[in-house]
mmCIF file of C-alpha atoms in Angstrom:
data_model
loop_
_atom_site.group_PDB
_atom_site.id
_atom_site.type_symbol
_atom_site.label_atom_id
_atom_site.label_comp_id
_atom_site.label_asym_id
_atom_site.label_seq_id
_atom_site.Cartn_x
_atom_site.Cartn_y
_atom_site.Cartn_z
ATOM 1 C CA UNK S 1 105.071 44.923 109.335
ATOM 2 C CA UNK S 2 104.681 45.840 113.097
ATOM 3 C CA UNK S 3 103.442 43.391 114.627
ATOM 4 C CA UNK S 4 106.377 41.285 112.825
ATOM 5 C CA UNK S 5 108.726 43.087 114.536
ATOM 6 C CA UNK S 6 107.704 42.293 117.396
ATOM 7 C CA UNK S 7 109.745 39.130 119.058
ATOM 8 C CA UNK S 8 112.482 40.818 117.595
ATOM 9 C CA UNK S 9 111.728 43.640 119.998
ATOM 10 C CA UNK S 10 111.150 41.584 122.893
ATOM 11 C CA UNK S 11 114.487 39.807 122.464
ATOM 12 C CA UNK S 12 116.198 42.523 123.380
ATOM 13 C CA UNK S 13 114.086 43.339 126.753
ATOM 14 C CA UNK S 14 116.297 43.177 129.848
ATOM 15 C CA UNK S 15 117.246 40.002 131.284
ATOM 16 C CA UNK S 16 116.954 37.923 128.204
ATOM 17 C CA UNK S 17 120.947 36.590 128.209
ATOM 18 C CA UNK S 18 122.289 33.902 125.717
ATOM 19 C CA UNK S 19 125.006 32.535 125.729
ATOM 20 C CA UNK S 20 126.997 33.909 122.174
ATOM 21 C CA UNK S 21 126.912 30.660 120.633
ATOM 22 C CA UNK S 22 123.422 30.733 120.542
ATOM 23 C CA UNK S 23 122.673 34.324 119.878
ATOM 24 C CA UNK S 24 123.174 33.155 115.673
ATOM 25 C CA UNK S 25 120.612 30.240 115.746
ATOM 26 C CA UNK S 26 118.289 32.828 117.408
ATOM 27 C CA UNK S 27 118.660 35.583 115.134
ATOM 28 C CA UNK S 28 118.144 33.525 112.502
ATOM 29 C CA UNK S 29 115.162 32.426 113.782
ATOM 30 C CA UNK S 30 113.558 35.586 114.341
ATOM 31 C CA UNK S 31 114.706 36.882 110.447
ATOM 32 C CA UNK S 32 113.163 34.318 108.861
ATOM 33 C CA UNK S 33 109.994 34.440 111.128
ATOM 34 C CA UNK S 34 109.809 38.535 109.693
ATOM 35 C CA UNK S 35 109.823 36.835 106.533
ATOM 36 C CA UNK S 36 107.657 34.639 106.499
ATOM 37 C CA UNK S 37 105.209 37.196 107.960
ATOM 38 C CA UNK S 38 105.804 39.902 105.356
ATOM 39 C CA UNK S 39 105.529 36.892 102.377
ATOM 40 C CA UNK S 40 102.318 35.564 103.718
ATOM 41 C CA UNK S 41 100.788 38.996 104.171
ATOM 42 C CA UNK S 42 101.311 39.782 100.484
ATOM 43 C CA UNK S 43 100.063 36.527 99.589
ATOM 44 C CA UNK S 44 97.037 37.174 101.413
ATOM 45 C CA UNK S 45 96.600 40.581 100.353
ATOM 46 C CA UNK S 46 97.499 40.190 96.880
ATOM 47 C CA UNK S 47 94.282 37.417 96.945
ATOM 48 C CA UNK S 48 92.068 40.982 96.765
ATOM 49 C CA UNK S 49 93.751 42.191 93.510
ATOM 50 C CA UNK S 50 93.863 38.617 91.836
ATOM 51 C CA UNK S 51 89.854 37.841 92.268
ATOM 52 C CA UNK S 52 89.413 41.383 90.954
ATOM 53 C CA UNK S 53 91.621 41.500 88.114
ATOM 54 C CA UNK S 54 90.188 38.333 87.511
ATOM 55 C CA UNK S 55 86.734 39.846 87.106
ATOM 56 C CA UNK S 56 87.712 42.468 85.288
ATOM 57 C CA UNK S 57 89.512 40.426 82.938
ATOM 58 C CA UNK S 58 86.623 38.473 82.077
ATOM 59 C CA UNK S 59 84.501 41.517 81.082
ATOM 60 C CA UNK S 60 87.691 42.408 78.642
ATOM 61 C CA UNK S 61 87.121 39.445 77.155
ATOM 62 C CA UNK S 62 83.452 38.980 76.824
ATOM 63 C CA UNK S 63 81.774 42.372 75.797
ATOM 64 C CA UNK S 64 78.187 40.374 76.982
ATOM 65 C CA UNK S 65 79.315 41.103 81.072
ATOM 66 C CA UNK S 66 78.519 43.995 82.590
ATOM 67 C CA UNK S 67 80.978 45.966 85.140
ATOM 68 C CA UNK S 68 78.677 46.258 88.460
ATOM 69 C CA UNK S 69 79.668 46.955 92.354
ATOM 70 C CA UNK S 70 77.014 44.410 93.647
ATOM 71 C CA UNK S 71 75.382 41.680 91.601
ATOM 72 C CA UNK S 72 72.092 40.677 91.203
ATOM 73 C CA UNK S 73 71.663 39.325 95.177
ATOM 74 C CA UNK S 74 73.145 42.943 96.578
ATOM 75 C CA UNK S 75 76.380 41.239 97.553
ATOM 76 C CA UNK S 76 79.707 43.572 96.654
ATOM 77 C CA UNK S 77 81.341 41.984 93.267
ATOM 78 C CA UNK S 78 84.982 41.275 93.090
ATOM 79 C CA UNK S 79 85.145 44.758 92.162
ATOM 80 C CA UNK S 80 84.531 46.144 95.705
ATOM 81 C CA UNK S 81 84.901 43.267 97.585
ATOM 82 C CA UNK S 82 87.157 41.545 99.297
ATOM 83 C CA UNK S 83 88.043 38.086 99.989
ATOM 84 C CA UNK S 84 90.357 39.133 103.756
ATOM 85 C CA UNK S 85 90.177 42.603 104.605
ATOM 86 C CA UNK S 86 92.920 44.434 105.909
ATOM 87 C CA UNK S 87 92.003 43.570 109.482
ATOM 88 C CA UNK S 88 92.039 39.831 108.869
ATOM 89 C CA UNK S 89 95.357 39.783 107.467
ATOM 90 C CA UNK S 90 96.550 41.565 110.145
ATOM 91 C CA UNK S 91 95.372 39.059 112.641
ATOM 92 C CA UNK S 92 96.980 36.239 110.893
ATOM 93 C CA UNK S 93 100.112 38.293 110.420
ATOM 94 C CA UNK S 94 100.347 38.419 114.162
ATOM 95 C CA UNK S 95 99.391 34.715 114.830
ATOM 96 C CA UNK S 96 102.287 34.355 113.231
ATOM 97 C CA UNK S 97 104.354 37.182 115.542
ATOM 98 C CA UNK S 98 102.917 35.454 118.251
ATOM 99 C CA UNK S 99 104.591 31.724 117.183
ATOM 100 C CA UNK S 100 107.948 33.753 117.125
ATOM 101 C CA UNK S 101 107.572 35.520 120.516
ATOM 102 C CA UNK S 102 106.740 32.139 122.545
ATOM 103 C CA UNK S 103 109.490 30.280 120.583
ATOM 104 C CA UNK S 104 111.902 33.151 120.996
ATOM 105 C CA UNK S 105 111.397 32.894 124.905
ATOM 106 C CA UNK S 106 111.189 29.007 125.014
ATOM 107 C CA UNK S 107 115.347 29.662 123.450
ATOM 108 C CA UNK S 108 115.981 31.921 125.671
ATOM 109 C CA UNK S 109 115.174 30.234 128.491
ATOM 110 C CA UNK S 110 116.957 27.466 127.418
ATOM 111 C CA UNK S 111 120.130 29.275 126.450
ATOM 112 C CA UNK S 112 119.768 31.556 129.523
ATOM 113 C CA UNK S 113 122.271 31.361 132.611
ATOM 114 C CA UNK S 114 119.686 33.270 134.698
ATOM 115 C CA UNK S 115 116.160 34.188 132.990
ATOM 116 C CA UNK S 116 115.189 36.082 135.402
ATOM 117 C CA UNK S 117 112.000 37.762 135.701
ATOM 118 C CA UNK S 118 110.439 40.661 133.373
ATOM 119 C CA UNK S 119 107.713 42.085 134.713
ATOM 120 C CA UNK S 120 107.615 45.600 132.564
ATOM 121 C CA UNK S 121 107.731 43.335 129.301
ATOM 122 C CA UNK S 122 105.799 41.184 130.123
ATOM 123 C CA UNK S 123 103.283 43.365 130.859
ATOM 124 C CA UNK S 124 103.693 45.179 127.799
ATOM 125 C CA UNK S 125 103.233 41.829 125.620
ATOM 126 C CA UNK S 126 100.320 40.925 127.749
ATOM 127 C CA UNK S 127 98.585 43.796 126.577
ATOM 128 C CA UNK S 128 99.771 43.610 123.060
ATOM 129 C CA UNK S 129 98.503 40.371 122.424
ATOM 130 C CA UNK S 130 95.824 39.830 124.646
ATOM 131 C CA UNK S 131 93.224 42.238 122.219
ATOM 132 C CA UNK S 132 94.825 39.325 119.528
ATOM 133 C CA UNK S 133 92.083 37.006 120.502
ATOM 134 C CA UNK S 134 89.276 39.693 120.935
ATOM 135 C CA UNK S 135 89.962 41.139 117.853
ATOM 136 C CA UNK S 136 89.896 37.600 115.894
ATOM 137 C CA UNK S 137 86.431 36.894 117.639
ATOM 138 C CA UNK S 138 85.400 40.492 116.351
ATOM 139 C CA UNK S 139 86.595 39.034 112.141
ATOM 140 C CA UNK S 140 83.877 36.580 112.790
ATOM 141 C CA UNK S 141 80.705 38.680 112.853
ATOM 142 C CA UNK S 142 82.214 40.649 109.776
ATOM 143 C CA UNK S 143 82.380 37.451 107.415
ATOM 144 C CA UNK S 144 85.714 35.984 107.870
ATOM 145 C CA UNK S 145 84.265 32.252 108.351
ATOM 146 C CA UNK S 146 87.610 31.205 109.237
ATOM 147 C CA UNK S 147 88.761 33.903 111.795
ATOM 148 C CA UNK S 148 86.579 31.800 114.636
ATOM 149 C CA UNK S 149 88.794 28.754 114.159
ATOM 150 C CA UNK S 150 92.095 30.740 115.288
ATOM 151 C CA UNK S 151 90.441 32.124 118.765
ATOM 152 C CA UNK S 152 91.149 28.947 121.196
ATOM 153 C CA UNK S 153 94.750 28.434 120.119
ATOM 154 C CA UNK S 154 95.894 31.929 119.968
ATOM 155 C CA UNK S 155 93.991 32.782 123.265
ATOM 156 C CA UNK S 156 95.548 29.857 124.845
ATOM 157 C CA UNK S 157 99.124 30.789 123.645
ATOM 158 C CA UNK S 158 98.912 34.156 124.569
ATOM 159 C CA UNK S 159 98.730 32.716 127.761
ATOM 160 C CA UNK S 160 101.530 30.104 127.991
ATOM 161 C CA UNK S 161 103.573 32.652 126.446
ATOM 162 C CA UNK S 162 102.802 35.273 128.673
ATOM 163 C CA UNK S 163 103.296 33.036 131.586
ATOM 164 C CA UNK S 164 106.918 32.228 130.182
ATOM 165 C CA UNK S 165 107.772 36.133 130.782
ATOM 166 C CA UNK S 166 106.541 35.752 134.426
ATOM 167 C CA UNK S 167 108.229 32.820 135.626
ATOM 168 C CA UNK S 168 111.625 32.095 136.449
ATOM 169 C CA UNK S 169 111.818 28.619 137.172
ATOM 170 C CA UNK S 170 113.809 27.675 134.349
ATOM 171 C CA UNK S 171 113.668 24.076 134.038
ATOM 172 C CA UNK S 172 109.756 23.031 135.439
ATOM 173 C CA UNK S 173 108.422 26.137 133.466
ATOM 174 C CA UNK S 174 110.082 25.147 129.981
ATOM 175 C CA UNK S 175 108.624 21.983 130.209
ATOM 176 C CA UNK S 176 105.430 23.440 130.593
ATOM 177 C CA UNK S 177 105.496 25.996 128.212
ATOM 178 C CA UNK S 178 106.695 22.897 125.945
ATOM 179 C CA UNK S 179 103.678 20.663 126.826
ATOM 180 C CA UNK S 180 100.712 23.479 126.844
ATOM 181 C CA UNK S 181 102.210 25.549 123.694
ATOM 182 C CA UNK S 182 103.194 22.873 121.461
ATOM 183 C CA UNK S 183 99.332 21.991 120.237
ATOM 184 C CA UNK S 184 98.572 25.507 119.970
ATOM 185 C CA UNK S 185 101.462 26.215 117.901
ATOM 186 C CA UNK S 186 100.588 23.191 115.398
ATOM 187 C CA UNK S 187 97.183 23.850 115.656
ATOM 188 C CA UNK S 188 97.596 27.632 114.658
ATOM 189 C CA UNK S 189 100.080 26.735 111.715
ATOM 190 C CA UNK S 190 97.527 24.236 110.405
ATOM 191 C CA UNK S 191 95.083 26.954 110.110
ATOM 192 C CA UNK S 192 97.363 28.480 108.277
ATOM 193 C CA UNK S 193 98.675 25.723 105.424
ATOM 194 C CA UNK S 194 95.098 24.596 105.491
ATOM 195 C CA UNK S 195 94.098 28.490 104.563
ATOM 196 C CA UNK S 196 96.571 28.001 101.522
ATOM 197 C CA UNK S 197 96.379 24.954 100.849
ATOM 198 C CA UNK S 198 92.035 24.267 100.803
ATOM 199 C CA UNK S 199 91.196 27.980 99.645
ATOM 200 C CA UNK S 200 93.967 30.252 97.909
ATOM 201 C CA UNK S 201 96.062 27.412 96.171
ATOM 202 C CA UNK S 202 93.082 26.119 94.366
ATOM 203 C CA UNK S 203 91.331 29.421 93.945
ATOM 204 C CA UNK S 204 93.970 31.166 92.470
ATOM 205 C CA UNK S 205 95.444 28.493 90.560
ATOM 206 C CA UNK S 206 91.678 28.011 89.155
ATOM 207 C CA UNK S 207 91.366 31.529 88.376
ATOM 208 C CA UNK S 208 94.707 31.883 86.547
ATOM 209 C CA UNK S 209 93.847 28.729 84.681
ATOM 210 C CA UNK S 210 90.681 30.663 83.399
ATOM 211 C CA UNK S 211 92.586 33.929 82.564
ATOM 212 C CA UNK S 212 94.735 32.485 80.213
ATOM 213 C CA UNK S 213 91.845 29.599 78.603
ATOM 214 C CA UNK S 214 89.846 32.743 78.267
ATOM 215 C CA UNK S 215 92.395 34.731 76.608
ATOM 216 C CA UNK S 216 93.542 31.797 73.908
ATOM 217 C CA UNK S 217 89.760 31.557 72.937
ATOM 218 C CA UNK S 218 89.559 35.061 72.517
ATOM 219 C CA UNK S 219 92.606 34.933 70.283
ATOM 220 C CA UNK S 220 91.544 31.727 68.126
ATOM 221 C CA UNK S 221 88.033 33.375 67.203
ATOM 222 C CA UNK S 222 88.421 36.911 66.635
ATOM 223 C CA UNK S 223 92.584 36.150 65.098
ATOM 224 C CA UNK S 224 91.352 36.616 61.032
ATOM 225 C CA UNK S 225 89.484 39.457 62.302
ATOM 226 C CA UNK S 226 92.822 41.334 63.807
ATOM 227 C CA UNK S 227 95.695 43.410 62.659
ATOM 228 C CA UNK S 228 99.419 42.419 63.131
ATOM 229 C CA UNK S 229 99.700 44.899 65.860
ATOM 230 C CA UNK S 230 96.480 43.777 67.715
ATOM 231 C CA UNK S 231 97.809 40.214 67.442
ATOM 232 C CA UNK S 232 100.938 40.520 68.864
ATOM 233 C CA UNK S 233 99.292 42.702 71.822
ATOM 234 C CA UNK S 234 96.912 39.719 73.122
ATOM 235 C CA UNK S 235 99.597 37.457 71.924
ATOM 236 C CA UNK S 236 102.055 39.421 74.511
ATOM 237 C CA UNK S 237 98.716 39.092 76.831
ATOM 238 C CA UNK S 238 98.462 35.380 76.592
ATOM 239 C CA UNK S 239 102.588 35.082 77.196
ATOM 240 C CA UNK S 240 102.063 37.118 80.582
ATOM 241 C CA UNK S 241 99.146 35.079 81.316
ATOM 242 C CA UNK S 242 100.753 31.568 81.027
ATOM 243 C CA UNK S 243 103.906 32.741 82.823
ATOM 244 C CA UNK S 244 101.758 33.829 86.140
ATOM 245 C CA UNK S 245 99.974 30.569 85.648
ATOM 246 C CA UNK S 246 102.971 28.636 85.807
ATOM 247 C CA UNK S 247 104.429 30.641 88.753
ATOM 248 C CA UNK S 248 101.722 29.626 90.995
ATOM 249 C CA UNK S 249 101.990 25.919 89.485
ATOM 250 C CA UNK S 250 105.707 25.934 90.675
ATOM 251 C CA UNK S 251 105.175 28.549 93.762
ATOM 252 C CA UNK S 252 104.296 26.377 97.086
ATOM 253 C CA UNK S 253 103.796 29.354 99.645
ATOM 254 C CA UNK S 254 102.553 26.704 101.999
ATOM 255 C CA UNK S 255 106.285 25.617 102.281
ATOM 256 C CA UNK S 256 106.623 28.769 104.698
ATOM 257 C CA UNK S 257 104.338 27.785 107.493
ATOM 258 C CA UNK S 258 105.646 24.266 107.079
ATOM 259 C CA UNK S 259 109.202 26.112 107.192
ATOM 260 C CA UNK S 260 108.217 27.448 110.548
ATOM 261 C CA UNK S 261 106.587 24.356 111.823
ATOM 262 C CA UNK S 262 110.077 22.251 111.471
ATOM 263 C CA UNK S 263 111.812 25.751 113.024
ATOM 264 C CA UNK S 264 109.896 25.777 116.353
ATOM 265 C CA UNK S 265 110.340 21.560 116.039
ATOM 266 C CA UNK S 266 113.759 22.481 116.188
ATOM 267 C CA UNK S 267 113.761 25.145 119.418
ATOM 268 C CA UNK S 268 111.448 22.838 121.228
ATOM 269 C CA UNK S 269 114.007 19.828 120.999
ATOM 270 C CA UNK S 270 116.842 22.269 122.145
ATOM 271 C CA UNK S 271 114.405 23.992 125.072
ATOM 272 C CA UNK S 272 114.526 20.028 126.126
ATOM 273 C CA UNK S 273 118.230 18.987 125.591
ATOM 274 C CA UNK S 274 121.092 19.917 127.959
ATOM 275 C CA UNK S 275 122.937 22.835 127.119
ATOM 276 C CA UNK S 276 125.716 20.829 125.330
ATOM 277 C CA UNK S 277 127.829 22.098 121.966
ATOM 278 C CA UNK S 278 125.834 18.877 120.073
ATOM 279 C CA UNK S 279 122.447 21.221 121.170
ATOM 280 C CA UNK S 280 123.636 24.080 119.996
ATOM 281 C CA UNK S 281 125.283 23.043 116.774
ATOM 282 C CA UNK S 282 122.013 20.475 115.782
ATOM 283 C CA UNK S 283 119.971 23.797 116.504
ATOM 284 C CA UNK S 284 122.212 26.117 114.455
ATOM 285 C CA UNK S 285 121.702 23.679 111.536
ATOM 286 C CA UNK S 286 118.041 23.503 111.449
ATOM 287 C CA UNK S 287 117.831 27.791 111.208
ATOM 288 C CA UNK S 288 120.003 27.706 108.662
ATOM 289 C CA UNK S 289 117.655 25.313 106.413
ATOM 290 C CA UNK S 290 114.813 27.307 107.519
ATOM 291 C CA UNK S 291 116.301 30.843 106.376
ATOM 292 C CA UNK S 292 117.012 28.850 103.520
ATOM 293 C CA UNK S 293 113.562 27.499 102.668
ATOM 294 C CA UNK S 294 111.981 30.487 103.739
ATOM 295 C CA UNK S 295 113.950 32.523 101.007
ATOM 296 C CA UNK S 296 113.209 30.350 98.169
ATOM 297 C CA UNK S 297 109.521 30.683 99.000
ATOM 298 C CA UNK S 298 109.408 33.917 99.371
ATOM 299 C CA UNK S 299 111.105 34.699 96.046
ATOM 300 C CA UNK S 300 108.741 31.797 94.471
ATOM 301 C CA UNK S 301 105.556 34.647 96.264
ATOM 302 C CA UNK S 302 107.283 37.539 94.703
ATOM 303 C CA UNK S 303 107.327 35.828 91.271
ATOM 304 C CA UNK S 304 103.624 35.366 91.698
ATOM 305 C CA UNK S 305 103.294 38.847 92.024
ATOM 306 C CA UNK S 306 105.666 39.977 89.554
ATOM 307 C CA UNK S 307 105.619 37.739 86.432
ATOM 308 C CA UNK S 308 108.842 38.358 84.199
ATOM 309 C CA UNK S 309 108.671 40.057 81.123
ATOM 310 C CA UNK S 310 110.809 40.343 78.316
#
């Protein structure tokens, strides 16, 4: 995704010197913040597909429903609607890129031996992410009821994090940034678990549930009624439909923004130590867990998506 890509991008602007023992823990950093991003933005996405599967399905199963665009009230059905249009995603996907670009420049002004000022980028990221806030404000008035709740804390880190670009008073700016970005960034990843955790976990969990009660009951009364070969195909049905089930029962895709929560835990405490080999070291530990957390929840999304078959 673009917008992912982008504190990778702005690492690499002029001026922004590490020293090399630090240029690993960073790099880490900024991988598993991609993936996190990309993960999360299926999840979300794949949310669309699931609720209209999901309606679909039930129509397979009960010949008494009716396939319709809009029901009864004129709203669009499952079938042509959508629970977070493209644009929403989007906006969450670069909340997120936003969480890596001010931790990325809180390191790097840490690990610096002269930040130094960047005027050209950060102009550039000024203007990148200032329509961030606009555009969230714009998600409200097209349904997203949750789109208002991320305006003050990405408008406010936009901000800090743009200010980090234009200063280059190392020390008294760090602990700034530190002190104005750190409720933003909590407050932006809580938006975010409490998206998974409160709407998609339960709704997709509940759904799943459903698909596979719905396809046992369909089995159990019509079974006499079918021949070996139409038993084994909703018997192969029901298999596919209890292994997605228990993929999202075992999947915890809120483990990624809590992954990133303990990662920019873990820059802030070294943006406040002295640049000593214990800083470094303590720092290079804590990206390596994340990476590694961030993998195994990924894969545990993927499975979601793609349930194994035999």
């Amino acid at each position: 995704m673009a917008s992912a890509s982008l504190a990778l991008a702005l690492a690499l602007l002029p001026g922004c010197k590490t020293p090399g023992s630090f240029r690993e823990p960073v790099a880490r950093f900024q991988q598993g913040n991609t993936e996190v991003s990309t993960a999360l933005g299926q999840y979300y996405s794949e949310m669309n597909r699931f609720e209209r599967d999901l309606y679909l399905d039930e129509r397979l199963y009960d010949s008494g429903l009716e396939v319709l665009a809009t029901d009864a009230a004129g709203r669009p059905t499952p079938l042509l609607g959508k629970i977070f249009s493209p644009e929403s995603i989007q906006a969450r996907m670069d909340a997120i890129a936003l969480l890596g670009v001010y931790a990325e420049r809180l390191a790097t002004l840490a690990g610096a031996e002269n930040p130094g000022k960047l005027p050209e980028g950060a102009q550039a990221l000024g203007t990148q992410l200032g329509s961030l806030g606009k555009q969230l404000e714009t998600l409200v008035t097209k349904g997203d009821a949750t789109a208002s709740k991320y305006v003050e804390p990405v408008t406010t880190l936009v901000g800090v994090a743009t200010s980090l670009f234009l200063e280059a008073r190392q020390g008294a700016v760090l602990q700034k940034g530190i002190e104005q970005g750190t409720p933003q960034v909590n407050a932006i990843l809580d938006l975010l678990e409490a998206d998974m955790v409160e709407v998609l976990g339960p709704q997709r969990l509940t759904g799943a549930k459903q698909a596979l009660a719905s396809r046992v009951m369909y089995y159990n009364t019509h079974r006499d009624k079918l021949s070996l070969a139409e038993r084994r195909a909703v018997l192969d049905d029901i298999r596919r439909a209890s292994e997605s089930y228990e993929a999202l029962v075992v999947a915890h895709p809120v483990e990624m923004a809590r992954a990133l929560r303990d990662a920019h835990e873990a820059l802030f405490r070294f943006a406040r130590a002295e640049r000593k080999l214990e800083s470094f070291e303590e720092l290079s530990t804590a990206m390596q867990s994340f990476q590694g957390r961030v993998e195994i929840a990924a894969a545990a999304v993927k499975r979601i998506r793609e349930p194994q078959k035999e």
